[in-house]
PDB file of C-alpha atoms in Angstrom:
ATOM      1  CA  MET A   1      39.459   1.140   9.992  1.00 68.00           C
ATOM      2  CA  ALA A   2      35.664   0.669  10.205  1.00 78.00           C
ATOM      3  CA  ILE A   3      34.116   0.615  13.664  1.00 90.00           C
ATOM      4  CA  LYS A   4      31.892  -2.353  14.457  1.00 94.00           C
ATOM      5  CA  PRO A   5      28.182  -1.599  14.633  1.00 97.00           C
ATOM      6  CA  ARG A   6      26.650  -2.036  18.082  1.00 97.00           C
ATOM      7  CA  TRP A   7      23.245  -3.535  18.631  1.00 97.00           C
ATOM      8  CA  ALA A   8      20.913  -0.781  19.740  1.00 97.00           C
ATOM      9  CA  ASP A   9      19.959  -1.892  23.268  1.00 98.00           C
ATOM     10  CA  ALA A  10      19.061   0.556  26.016  1.00 98.00           C
ATOM     11  CA  GLU A  11      22.634   0.918  27.190  1.00 98.00           C
ATOM     12  CA  ALA A  12      23.949   1.643  23.719  1.00 98.00           C
ATOM     13  CA  ILE A  13      21.237   4.227  23.087  1.00 98.00           C
ATOM     14  CA  GLN A  14      22.119   6.080  26.299  1.00 98.00           C
ATOM     15  CA  GLU A  15      25.809   6.056  25.313  1.00 98.00           C
ATOM     16  CA  ALA A  16      24.952   7.299  21.862  1.00 98.00           C
ATOM     17  CA  ALA A  17      22.890  10.166  23.317  1.00 98.00           C
ATOM     18  CA  GLN A  18      25.851  11.165  25.479  1.00 98.00           C
ATOM     19  CA  LEU A  19      28.186  11.105  22.460  1.00 98.00           C
ATOM     20  CA  LEU A  20      25.779  13.377  20.578  1.00 98.00           C
ATOM     21  CA  ARG A  21      25.782  15.841  23.516  1.00 98.00           C
ATOM     22  CA  GLN A  22      29.578  15.919  23.222  1.00 98.00           C
ATOM     23  CA  GLY A  23      29.303  16.987  19.590  1.00 98.00           C
ATOM     24  CA  ARG A  24      30.180  13.575  18.129  1.00 98.00           C
ATOM     25  CA  LEU A  25      28.550  11.778  15.178  1.00 98.00           C
ATOM     26  CA  VAL A  26      26.323   8.760  15.663  1.00 98.00           C
ATOM     27  CA  ALA A  27      24.760   6.684  12.844  1.00 98.00           C
ATOM     28  CA  PHE A  28      21.304   5.263  13.599  1.00 98.00           C
ATOM     29  CA  PRO A  29      18.527   3.418  11.783  1.00 98.00           C
ATOM     30  CA  THR A  30      15.293   4.996  10.566  1.00 98.00           C
ATOM     31  CA  GLU A  31      12.563   3.297   8.616  1.00 98.00           C
ATOM     32  CA  THR A  32      13.896   4.844   5.422  1.00 98.00           C
ATOM     33  CA  VAL A  33      17.734   4.613   5.522  1.00 98.00           C
ATOM     34  CA  TYR A  34      20.469   4.852   8.188  1.00 98.00           C
ATOM     35  CA  GLY A  35      21.117   8.442   9.199  1.00 98.00           C
ATOM     36  CA  LEU A  36      24.349  10.164  10.223  1.00 98.00           C
ATOM     37  CA  GLY A  37      23.274  12.130  13.281  1.00 98.00           C
ATOM     38  CA  ALA A  38      24.664  15.223  15.024  1.00 98.00           C
ATOM     39  CA  ASP A  39      23.223  17.713  17.475  1.00 98.00           C
ATOM     40  CA  ALA A  40      21.323  20.084  15.143  1.00 98.00           C
ATOM     41  CA  SER A  41      21.741  22.991  17.539  1.00 98.00           C
ATOM     42  CA  ASN A  42      25.541  22.668  17.470  1.00 98.00           C
ATOM     43  CA  ALA A  43      26.975  24.144  14.289  1.00 97.00           C
ATOM     44  CA  GLU A  44      30.413  22.609  14.913  1.00 97.00           C
ATOM     45  CA  ALA A  45      28.921  19.119  15.328  1.00 98.00           C
ATOM     46  CA  VAL A  46      26.883  19.639  12.144  1.00 98.00           C
ATOM     47  CA  ALA A  47      30.054  20.626  10.297  1.00 97.00           C
ATOM     48  CA  GLY A  48      31.316  17.132  11.201  1.00 97.00           C
ATOM     49  CA  ILE A  49      28.539  15.593   9.110  1.00 97.00           C
ATOM     50  CA  PHE A  50      29.652  17.540   6.029  1.00 96.00           C
ATOM     51  CA  ALA A  51      33.263  16.562   6.599  1.00 96.00           C
ATOM     52  CA  ALA A  52      32.508  12.869   7.076  1.00 96.00           C
ATOM     53  CA  LYS A  53      30.245  12.699   3.985  1.00 95.00           C
ATOM     54  CA  SER A  54      32.355  15.064   1.811  1.00 92.00           C
ATOM     55  CA  ARG A  55      29.070  16.939   1.359  1.00 92.00           C
ATOM     56  CA  PRO A  56      28.878  20.497  -0.004  1.00 92.00           C
ATOM     57  CA  ALA A  57      28.049  22.967   2.771  1.00 90.00           C
ATOM     58  CA  ASP A  58      25.154  24.521   0.807  1.00 90.00           C
ATOM     59  CA  HIS A  59      23.101  21.322   0.895  1.00 92.00           C
ATOM     60  CA  PRO A  60      20.467  21.397   3.665  1.00 96.00           C
ATOM     61  CA  LEU A  61      19.929  18.628   6.176  1.00 98.00           C
ATOM     62  CA  ILE A  62      16.723  17.206   7.730  1.00 98.00           C
ATOM     63  CA  VAL A  63      16.259  17.721  11.465  1.00 98.00           C
ATOM     64  CA  HIS A  64      14.784  14.646  13.119  1.00 98.00           C
ATOM     65  CA  LEU A  65      12.510  15.178  16.120  1.00 98.00           C
ATOM     66  CA  ALA A  66      10.949  12.891  18.716  1.00 98.00           C
ATOM     67  CA  ASP A  67       7.428  14.230  18.119  1.00 98.00           C
ATOM     68  CA  ALA A  68       5.466  16.937  16.346  1.00 98.00           C
ATOM     69  CA  ALA A  69       5.195  19.010  19.568  1.00 98.00           C
ATOM     70  CA  MET A  70       8.837  19.965  19.026  1.00 98.00           C
ATOM     71  CA  MET A  71       8.192  21.761  15.724  1.00 98.00           C
ATOM     72  CA  PRO A  72       7.767  25.243  17.265  1.00 98.00           C
ATOM     73  CA  GLY A  73      11.338  25.034  18.584  1.00 98.00           C
ATOM     74  CA  TRP A  74      12.647  24.842  14.998  1.00 98.00           C
ATOM     75  CA  ALA A  75      10.065  26.492  12.735  1.00 98.00           C
ATOM     76  CA  GLU A  76       9.008  30.170  12.857  1.00 96.00           C
ATOM     77  CA  GLU A  77       5.836  29.738  10.798  1.00 87.00           C
ATOM     78  CA  ILE A  78       3.830  26.480  11.041  1.00 97.00           C
ATOM     79  CA  PRO A  79       0.796  26.548   8.767  1.00 97.00           C
ATOM     80  CA  ASP A  80      -2.283  24.481   9.610  1.00 97.00           C
ATOM     81  CA  MET A  81      -1.449  22.099   6.768  1.00 98.00           C
ATOM     82  CA  ALA A  82       1.803  21.187   8.524  1.00 98.00           C
ATOM     83  CA  TRP A  83      -0.005  20.144  11.655  1.00 98.00           C
ATOM     84  CA  GLN A  84      -2.510  18.192   9.527  1.00 98.00           C
ATOM     85  CA  LEU A  85       0.255  16.314   7.681  1.00 98.00           C
ATOM     86  CA  ALA A  86       2.030  15.639  10.973  1.00 98.00           C
ATOM     87  CA  GLU A  87      -1.101  14.199  12.499  1.00 98.00           C
ATOM     88  CA  ARG A  88      -1.630  11.885   9.491  1.00 98.00           C
ATOM     89  CA  PHE A  89       1.921  10.810   8.655  1.00 98.00           C
ATOM     90  CA  TRP A  90       4.169  11.244  11.722  1.00 98.00           C
ATOM     91  CA  PRO A  91       5.960   9.230  12.879  1.00 98.00           C
ATOM     92  CA  GLY A  92       6.731   8.311   9.269  1.00 98.00           C
ATOM     93  CA  PRO A  93       8.722   8.908   6.091  1.00 98.00           C
ATOM     94  CA  LEU A  94       7.666  12.530   5.505  1.00 98.00           C
ATOM     95  CA  ALA A  95       9.799  15.675   5.909  1.00 98.00           C
ATOM     96  CA  MET A  96       8.322  19.143   5.780  1.00 98.00           C
ATOM     97  CA  VAL A  97      10.191  22.282   4.838  1.00 98.00           C
ATOM     98  CA  LEU A  98       9.139  25.302   6.912  1.00 98.00           C
ATOM     99  CA  ARG A  99      10.447  28.766   7.698  1.00 98.00           C
ATOM    100  CA  LYS A 100      13.192  28.334  10.280  1.00 98.00           C
ATOM    101  CA  LYS A 101      13.578  30.019  13.662  1.00 98.00           C
ATOM    102  CA  ALA A 102      16.525  32.409  13.874  1.00 97.00           C
ATOM    103  CA  SER A 103      18.138  30.081  16.395  1.00 97.00           C
ATOM    104  CA  VAL A 104      18.517  27.240  13.885  1.00 98.00           C
ATOM    105  CA  PRO A 105      22.159  27.149  12.665  1.00 97.00           C
ATOM    106  CA  LEU A 106      22.565  28.054   8.996  1.00 97.00           C
ATOM    107  CA  ALA A 107      24.910  25.043   8.844  1.00 96.00           C
ATOM    108  CA  VAL A 108      21.841  22.861   9.092  1.00 98.00           C
ATOM    109  CA  THR A 109      19.838  24.648   6.423  1.00 97.00           C
ATOM    110  CA  GLY A 110      22.562  25.130   3.822  1.00 95.00           C
ATOM    111  CA  GLY A 111      22.347  28.879   4.385  1.00 96.00           C
ATOM    112  CA  GLN A 112      18.599  28.978   3.564  1.00 96.00           C
ATOM    113  CA  ASP A 113      15.842  30.500   5.691  1.00 97.00           C
ATOM    114  CA  THR A 114      13.956  27.246   5.804  1.00 98.00           C
ATOM    115  CA  VAL A 115      14.408  24.005   7.739  1.00 98.00           C
ATOM    116  CA  ALA A 116      13.273  20.437   6.946  1.00 98.00           C
ATOM    117  CA  LEU A 117      11.698  18.515   9.865  1.00 98.00           C
ATOM    118  CA  ARG A 118      10.562  14.981  10.343  1.00 98.00           C
ATOM    119  CA  VAL A 119       9.646  12.415  13.018  1.00 98.00           C
ATOM    120  CA  PRO A 120      11.027   9.013  11.974  1.00 98.00           C
ATOM    121  CA  ASN A 121       9.039   5.820  12.475  1.00 98.00           C
ATOM    122  CA  HIS A 122      11.684   3.503  13.891  1.00 98.00           C
ATOM    123  CA  PRO A 123      11.895   2.427  17.549  1.00 98.00           C
ATOM    124  CA  VAL A 124      15.631   2.937  17.747  1.00 98.00           C
ATOM    125  CA  ALA A 125      15.488   6.398  16.197  1.00 98.00           C
ATOM    126  CA  LEU A 126      12.652   7.452  18.502  1.00 98.00           C
ATOM    127  CA  GLN A 127      14.378   6.034  21.595  1.00 98.00           C
ATOM    128  CA  LEU A 128      17.575   7.897  20.669  1.00 98.00           C
ATOM    129  CA  LEU A 129      15.756  11.173  20.040  1.00 98.00           C
ATOM    130  CA  ARG A 130      13.989  10.906  23.400  1.00 98.00           C
ATOM    131  CA  ALA A 131      17.206  10.072  25.215  1.00 98.00           C
ATOM    132  CA  PHE A 132      19.028  12.940  23.520  1.00 98.00           C
ATOM    133  CA  GLY A 133      16.194  15.413  24.139  1.00 98.00           C
ATOM    134  CA  GLY A 134      16.716  17.632  21.066  1.00 98.00           C
ATOM    135  CA  GLY A 135      16.807  17.685  17.297  1.00 98.00           C
ATOM    136  CA  LEU A 136      19.275  15.571  15.280  1.00 98.00           C
ATOM    137  CA  ALA A 137      20.462  16.682  11.890  1.00 98.00           C
ATOM    138  CA  ALA A 138      20.767  13.398  10.017  1.00 98.00           C
ATOM    139  CA  PRO A 139      21.343  12.904   6.290  1.00 97.00           C
ATOM    140  CA  SER A 140      21.976   9.387   4.958  1.00 97.00           C
ATOM    141  CA  ALA A 141      25.089   7.823   6.507  1.00 97.00           C
ATOM    142  CA  ASN A 142      27.136   7.465   3.306  1.00 95.00           C
ATOM    143  CA  ARG A 143      29.562   9.372   1.198  1.00 93.00           C
ATOM    144  CA  PHE A 144      27.964  12.208  -0.722  1.00 91.00           C
ATOM    145  CA  CYS A 145      25.984  11.057  -3.839  1.00 86.00           C
ATOM    146  CA  ARG A 146      26.734   7.351  -3.208  1.00 92.00           C
ATOM    147  CA  ILE A 147      24.306   4.533  -2.405  1.00 95.00           C
ATOM    148  CA  SER A 148      22.336   5.176   0.790  1.00 96.00           C
ATOM    149  CA  PRO A 149      22.815   2.588   3.590  1.00 97.00           C
ATOM    150  CA  THR A 150      19.916   0.364   4.636  1.00 98.00           C
ATOM    151  CA  GLN A 151      21.953  -1.849   7.003  1.00 98.00           C
ATOM    152  CA  ALA A 152      24.424  -0.984   9.781  1.00 98.00           C
ATOM    153  CA  ALA A 153      27.195  -2.873   7.904  1.00 97.00           C
ATOM    154  CA  HIS A 154      26.751  -0.471   4.940  1.00 97.00           C
ATOM    155  CA  VAL A 155      27.524   2.472   7.237  1.00 97.00           C
ATOM    156  CA  ALA A 156      30.715   0.827   8.532  1.00 97.00           C
ATOM    157  CA  GLU A 157      31.808   0.078   4.965  1.00 94.00           C
ATOM    158  CA  GLU A 158      31.066   3.603   3.795  1.00 92.00           C
ATOM    159  CA  LEU A 159      32.235   5.809   6.665  1.00 95.00           C
ATOM    160  CA  GLY A 160      34.834   3.670   8.497  1.00 90.00           C
ATOM    161  CA  ASP A 161      35.846   5.345  11.757  1.00 91.00           C
ATOM    162  CA  ALA A 162      34.426   8.766  10.851  1.00 95.00           C
ATOM    163  CA  VAL A 163      31.575   8.134  13.313  1.00 97.00           C
ATOM    164  CA  ALA A 164      31.747   7.622  17.055  1.00 98.00           C
ATOM    165  CA  MET A 165      29.092   4.878  17.108  1.00 98.00           C
ATOM    166  CA  ILE A 166      26.875   2.958  14.714  1.00 98.00           C
ATOM    167  CA  LEU A 167      23.617   1.779  16.262  1.00 98.00           C
ATOM    168  CA  ASP A 168      22.389  -1.430  14.632  1.00 98.00           C
ATOM    169  CA  GLY A 169      18.650  -1.646  14.410  1.00 98.00           C
ATOM    170  CA  GLY A 170      18.376  -4.160  11.605  1.00 98.00           C
ATOM    171  CA  ALA A 171      17.481  -3.600   7.928  1.00 98.00           C
ATOM    172  CA  CYS A 172      15.432  -0.515   7.070  1.00 98.00           C
ATOM    173  CA  GLN A 173      11.858  -1.375   6.083  1.00 98.00           C
ATOM    174  CA  VAL A 174      11.107   1.449   3.635  1.00 98.00           C
ATOM    175  CA  GLY A 175      14.496   1.502   1.952  1.00 98.00           C
ATOM    176  CA  VAL A 176      14.365   4.874   0.160  1.00 97.00           C
ATOM    177  CA  GLU A 177      14.529   8.355   1.651  1.00 97.00           C
ATOM    178  CA  SER A 178      11.525  10.271   2.947  1.00 98.00           C
ATOM    179  CA  THR A 179       9.050  12.211   0.927  1.00 98.00           C
ATOM    180  CA  ILE A 180       9.882  15.955   1.224  1.00 98.00           C
ATOM    181  CA  VAL A 181       7.122  18.611   0.928  1.00 98.00           C
ATOM    182  CA  ASP A 182       7.923  22.335   0.981  1.00 98.00           C
ATOM    183  CA  LEU A 183       5.300  24.271   2.919  1.00 98.00           C
ATOM    184  CA  SER A 184       7.284  27.526   3.136  1.00 97.00           C
ATOM    185  CA  GLY A 185       5.779  29.224   0.061  1.00 94.00           C
ATOM    186  CA  PRO A 186       2.328  30.070  -1.279  1.00 93.00           C
ATOM    187  CA  GLN A 187       1.676  26.541  -2.594  1.00 96.00           C
ATOM    188  CA  PRO A 188       2.802  23.205  -1.183  1.00 98.00           C
ATOM    189  CA  ARG A 189       5.533  21.669  -3.386  1.00 97.00           C
ATOM    190  CA  LEU A 190       6.810  18.123  -3.635  1.00 97.00           C
ATOM    191  CA  LEU A 191      10.624  18.343  -3.507  1.00 96.00           C
ATOM    192  CA  ARG A 192      11.439  14.606  -3.306  1.00 96.00           C
ATOM    193  CA  PRO A 193       9.114  11.654  -3.804  1.00 97.00           C
ATOM    194  CA  GLY A 194       9.124   8.858  -1.275  1.00 98.00           C
ATOM    195  CA  GLN A 195       6.840   6.086   0.079  1.00 97.00           C
ATOM    196  CA  ILE A 196       4.051   8.551   0.827  1.00 98.00           C
ATOM    197  CA  SER A 197       2.256   9.164  -2.455  1.00 96.00           C
ATOM    198  CA  VAL A 198       1.157  12.422  -4.006  1.00 97.00           C
ATOM    199  CA  ALA A 199      -2.457  11.279  -3.773  1.00 97.00           C
ATOM    200  CA  ALA A 200      -2.143  10.580  -0.051  1.00 98.00           C
ATOM    201  CA  LEU A 201      -0.607  14.008   0.582  1.00 98.00           C
ATOM    202  CA  GLU A 202      -3.215  15.814  -1.550  1.00 98.00           C
ATOM    203  CA  ALA A 203      -6.007  14.042   0.317  1.00 98.00           C
ATOM    204  CA  VAL A 204      -4.826  15.720   3.542  1.00 98.00           C
ATOM    205  CA  LEU A 205      -3.848  19.066   1.975  1.00 97.00           C
ATOM    206  CA  ARG A 206      -7.092  19.299  -0.006  1.00 96.00           C
ATOM    207  CA  GLN A 207      -5.220  21.010  -2.796  1.00 96.00           C
ATOM    208  CA  PRO A 208      -2.815  19.850  -5.499  1.00 96.00           C
ATOM    209  CA  LEU A 209       0.919  19.697  -4.895  1.00 97.00           C
ATOM    210  CA  VAL A 210       3.258  21.479  -7.253  1.00 97.00           C
ATOM    211  CA  LEU A 211       5.360  18.600  -8.627  1.00 95.00           C
ATOM    212  CA  PRO A 212       9.146  18.753  -9.243  1.00 87.00           C
ATOM    213  CA  GLU A 213       8.819  18.635 -13.025  1.00 76.00           C
ATOM    214  CA  ALA A 214       6.711  21.875 -12.888  1.00 58.00           C
ATOM    215  CA  VAL A 215       9.383  24.056 -11.256  1.00 54.00           C
ATOM    216  CA  ALA A 216      12.969  25.007 -11.930  1.00 50.00           C
ATOM    217  CA  SER A 217      15.565  22.781 -10.268  1.00 52.00           C
ATOM    218  CA  GLU A 218      17.188  24.150  -7.149  1.00 57.00           C
ATOM    219  CA  ILE A 219      18.763  22.542  -4.093  1.00 51.00           C
ATOM    220  CA  ARG A 220      15.971  23.164  -1.577  1.00 57.00           C
ATOM    221  CA  ALA A 221      16.250  19.829   0.172  1.00 57.00           C
ATOM    222  CA  PRO A 222      18.386  16.673   0.230  1.00 59.00           C
ATOM    223  CA  GLY A 223      18.456  14.346  -2.771  1.00 51.00           C
ATOM    224  CA  MET A 224      17.841  16.994  -5.428  1.00 53.00           C
ATOM    225  CA  MET A 225      21.135  16.541  -7.289  1.00 53.00           C
ATOM    226  CA  ALA A 226      20.917  15.290 -10.880  1.00 52.00           C
ATOM    227  CA  VAL A 227      23.306  12.499  -9.892  1.00 66.00           C
ATOM    228  CA  HIS A 228      22.753  10.855  -6.511  1.00 74.00           C
ATOM    229  CA  TYR A 229      22.358   7.432  -4.830  1.00 85.00           C
ATOM    230  CA  ALA A 230      24.847   6.107  -7.399  1.00 88.00           C
ATOM    231  CA  PRO A 231      27.076   2.979  -7.363  1.00 94.00           C
ATOM    232  CA  GLN A 232      30.724   3.343  -8.345  1.00 93.00           C
ATOM    233  CA  THR A 233      30.158   0.881 -11.186  1.00 96.00           C
ATOM    234  CA  VAL A 234      28.561   2.592 -14.218  1.00 95.00           C
ATOM    235  CA  ALA A 235      24.856   1.690 -14.099  1.00 96.00           C
ATOM    236  CA  LEU A 236      22.498   1.966 -17.088  1.00 96.00           C
ATOM    237  CA  LEU A 237      18.737   2.190 -16.910  1.00 96.00           C
ATOM    238  CA  CYS A 238      17.420   0.040 -19.704  1.00 95.00           C
ATOM    239  CA  PRO A 239      13.935  -0.194 -21.195  1.00 94.00           C
ATOM    240  CA  VAL A 240      12.331  -3.613 -20.830  1.00 93.00           C
ATOM    241  CA  GLU A 241      12.325  -4.275 -24.541  1.00 93.00           C
ATOM    242  CA  GLN A 242      16.052  -3.496 -24.833  1.00 94.00           C
ATOM    243  CA  LEU A 243      17.354  -5.432 -21.827  1.00 95.00           C
ATOM    244  CA  GLN A 244      18.143  -8.798 -23.466  1.00 94.00           C
ATOM    245  CA  ALA A 245      19.844  -7.323 -26.502  1.00 95.00           C
ATOM    246  CA  ARG A 246      21.883  -4.871 -24.450  1.00 96.00           C
ATOM    247  CA  ALA A 247      22.991  -7.556 -22.044  1.00 96.00           C
ATOM    248  CA  GLN A 248      24.023  -9.882 -24.900  1.00 96.00           C
ATOM    249  CA  THR A 249      26.040  -7.072 -26.577  1.00 96.00           C
ATOM    250  CA  LEU A 250      27.941  -6.262 -23.330  1.00 96.00           C
ATOM    251  CA  LEU A 251      28.619  -9.895 -22.602  1.00 97.00           C
ATOM    252  CA  ALA A 252      29.810 -10.490 -26.194  1.00 96.00           C
ATOM    253  CA  ASP A 253      32.284  -7.610 -25.624  1.00 95.00           C
ATOM    254  CA  GLY A 254      33.748  -9.597 -22.709  1.00 96.00           C
ATOM    255  CA  GLN A 255      32.325  -7.327 -19.981  1.00 97.00           C
ATOM    256  CA  ARG A 256      31.394  -8.564 -16.550  1.00 98.00           C
ATOM    257  CA  LEU A 257      27.744  -7.605 -16.136  1.00 98.00           C
ATOM    258  CA  GLY A 258      25.305  -7.271 -13.274  1.00 98.00           C
ATOM    259  CA  VAL A 259      21.567  -6.920 -13.804  1.00 97.00           C
ATOM    260  CA  LEU A 260      18.724  -5.764 -11.569  1.00 97.00           C
ATOM    261  CA  ALA A 261      15.904  -7.587 -13.279  1.00 95.00           C
ATOM    262  CA  TYR A 262      12.258  -6.643 -12.613  1.00 91.00           C
ATOM    263  CA  ALA A 263      10.327  -8.833 -15.048  1.00 88.00           C
ATOM    264  CA  GLN A 264      12.789 -10.252 -17.599  1.00 85.00           C
ATOM    265  CA  THR A 265      14.798 -13.464 -17.233  1.00 88.00           C
ATOM    266  CA  LEU A 266      18.221 -13.765 -18.814  1.00 92.00           C
ATOM    267  CA  PRO A 267      20.066 -16.885 -19.897  1.00 92.00           C
ATOM    268  CA  ALA A 268      22.942 -17.952 -17.646  1.00 93.00           C
ATOM    269  CA  HIS A 269      26.415 -16.718 -18.547  1.00 95.00           C
ATOM    270  CA  PRO A 270      29.701 -17.017 -16.648  1.00 95.00           C
ATOM    271  CA  HIS A 271      30.165 -13.206 -16.668  1.00 96.00           C
ATOM    272  CA  LEU A 272      26.601 -12.419 -15.676  1.00 97.00           C
ATOM    273  CA  GLN A 273      25.165 -11.774 -12.209  1.00 96.00           C
ATOM    274  CA  VAL A 274      21.408 -11.246 -12.014  1.00 96.00           C
ATOM    275  CA  LEU A 275      19.455 -10.081  -8.964  1.00 97.00           C
ATOM    276  CA  ALA A 276      15.687 -10.507  -9.292  1.00 96.00           C
ATOM    277  CA  MET A 277      13.847  -7.587  -7.782  1.00 97.00           C
ATOM    278  CA  PRO A 278      10.423  -7.640  -6.048  1.00 97.00           C
ATOM    279  CA  ALA A 279       7.362  -7.027  -8.174  1.00 94.00           C
ATOM    280  CA  THR A 280       5.727  -4.432  -5.917  1.00 97.00           C
ATOM    281  CA  ALA A 281       6.860  -0.809  -5.611  1.00 97.00           C
ATOM    282  CA  ASP A 282       7.300  -0.996  -1.837  1.00 97.00           C
ATOM    283  CA  GLY A 283       9.209  -4.296  -2.034  1.00 98.00           C
ATOM    284  CA  TYR A 284      11.456  -2.956  -4.798  1.00 98.00           C
ATOM    285  CA  ALA A 285      12.202   0.196  -2.849  1.00 98.00           C
ATOM    286  CA  GLN A 286      13.094  -1.810   0.246  1.00 98.00           C
ATOM    287  CA  ALA A 287      15.564  -3.939  -1.679  1.00 98.00           C
ATOM    288  CA  LEU A 288      16.954  -1.292  -4.083  1.00 98.00           C
ATOM    289  CA  TYR A 289      19.981   0.159  -2.275  1.00 97.00           C
ATOM    290  CA  ALA A 290      21.153  -3.131  -0.799  1.00 97.00           C
ATOM    291  CA  SER A 291      20.911  -4.739  -4.258  1.00 98.00           C
ATOM    292  CA  LEU A 292      22.854  -1.949  -5.979  1.00 97.00           C
ATOM    293  CA  ARG A 293      25.478  -2.116  -3.227  1.00 96.00           C
ATOM    294  CA  GLU A 294      25.750  -5.873  -3.635  1.00 97.00           C
ATOM    295  CA  LEU A 295      26.332  -5.629  -7.393  1.00 97.00           C
ATOM    296  CA  ASP A 296      28.753  -2.705  -6.857  1.00 95.00           C
ATOM    297  CA  GLY A 297      30.833  -4.988  -4.639  1.00 94.00           C
ATOM    298  CA  TRP A 298      31.346  -7.647  -7.322  1.00 95.00           C
ATOM    299  CA  GLN A 299      33.836  -5.580  -9.396  1.00 93.00           C
ATOM    300  CA  LEU A 300      31.682  -5.591 -12.547  1.00 97.00           C
ATOM    301  CA  ASP A 301      32.212  -3.557 -15.675  1.00 97.00           C
ATOM    302  CA  ARG A 302      28.599  -2.466 -16.004  1.00 97.00           C
ATOM    303  CA  ILE A 303      25.265  -2.741 -14.207  1.00 97.00           C
ATOM    304  CA  LEU A 304      22.025  -2.871 -16.167  1.00 97.00           C
ATOM    305  CA  VAL A 305      18.799  -1.921 -14.423  1.00 97.00           C
ATOM    306  CA  GLU A 306      15.563  -3.044 -16.071  1.00 97.00           C
ATOM    307  CA  GLN A 307      13.178  -0.057 -16.090  1.00 96.00           C
ATOM    308  CA  PRO A 308      10.344  -0.655 -13.598  1.00 96.00           C
ATOM    309  CA  PRO A 309       6.816   0.515 -14.390  1.00 96.00           C
ATOM    310  CA  GLN A 310       6.584   4.257 -14.892  1.00 94.00           C
ATOM    311  CA  THR A 311       3.454   4.828 -12.850  1.00 96.00           C
ATOM    312  CA  GLU A 312       2.654   6.981  -9.822  1.00 95.00           C
ATOM    313  CA  ALA A 313       3.138   4.069  -7.403  1.00 96.00           C
ATOM    314  CA  TRP A 314       6.711   3.773  -8.684  1.00 97.00           C
ATOM    315  CA  ARG A 315       7.531   7.502  -8.570  1.00 97.00           C
ATOM    316  CA  ALA A 316      10.018   7.274  -5.713  1.00 97.00           C
ATOM    317  CA  VAL A 317      11.796   4.217  -7.127  1.00 97.00           C
ATOM    318  CA  ASN A 318      12.046   5.840 -10.612  1.00 96.00           C
ATOM    319  CA  ASP A 319      13.303   9.067  -9.014  1.00 95.00           C
ATOM    320  CA  ARG A 320      16.154   7.248  -7.309  1.00 96.00           C
ATOM    321  CA  LEU A 321      17.009   5.162 -10.353  1.00 96.00           C
ATOM    322  CA  GLY A 322      16.987   8.240 -12.556  1.00 94.00           C
ATOM    323  CA  LYS A 323      19.701   9.752 -10.402  1.00 93.00           C
ATOM    324  CA  ALA A 324      21.729   6.566  -9.783  1.00 94.00           C
ATOM    325  CA  THR A 325      21.967   5.465 -13.438  1.00 95.00           C
ATOM    326  CA  LEU A 326      22.565   6.706 -16.955  1.00 91.00           C
ATOM    327  CA  ALA A 327      19.862   6.268 -19.554  1.00 85.00           C
ATOM    328  CA  VAL A 328      20.535   3.804 -22.371  1.00 78.00           C
ATOM    329  CA  ALA A 329      20.921   5.729 -25.631  1.00 65.00           C
TER     330      ALA A 329
END
């Protein structure tokens, strides 16, 4: 049975902090998606995250902090560029991978010698972190590889009573997970794109980022699986020029079809559900997971996603769609 989300007032936040101190799991909102939080210094509590999500133990988690001043408690080596990025983008949707302190449980880091840190930009998350007084390991509050939650109700649907409390702070404003930059090696590397662009990061770093397509794939951070963020309904990413014909073919075969439409309009059909997506990258990102989840709940046979623009501004959206869908042959 799903527990009912509780509005995140001061009393609820204090209760949530106490539950976290007891080693329990608490879901809470960030500006990106809802996180499934546990005391990052408590390996047993962190193990509860993996059990609730059915997440492989070798997949690292992001530790959420109340402010940048807490970084030395978690990272052994903090280069100047990390402080510069923190000053520019924290609180905000940026996680940085750094060499971890020996005291950081390997359960948090997936057995690696690095740890991902971020300061979220959401009032509820920050109030909870301050009330708790430590770091919270918090991946997205959903089953492993499924659609990330951007509303408290999504967490309840996804995790049921696997959490002790769900703090409701409204809909997430960014809607896709944070940008992740690896600063643990000789060159800064982009591990996962997000709202913060490559250009904005490079302006602070004053050097180019090594991009994901330039390095071999490895699970250095969350969200690096080839399949992730996916609905249970088979979803196909469809080029703009093929959308109408592909939809007509599927409907002619008697399939119930859902479409995330970016620019195209489709004629009405009794077996067709169309959700029109925002025309801006930020607006699309904010609506993406809720829209996929809505279509997934309609018991369709297929979902078609119209390919958004393949430009730098849309890098994060296209990254998530590339992992949530299959490409149309």
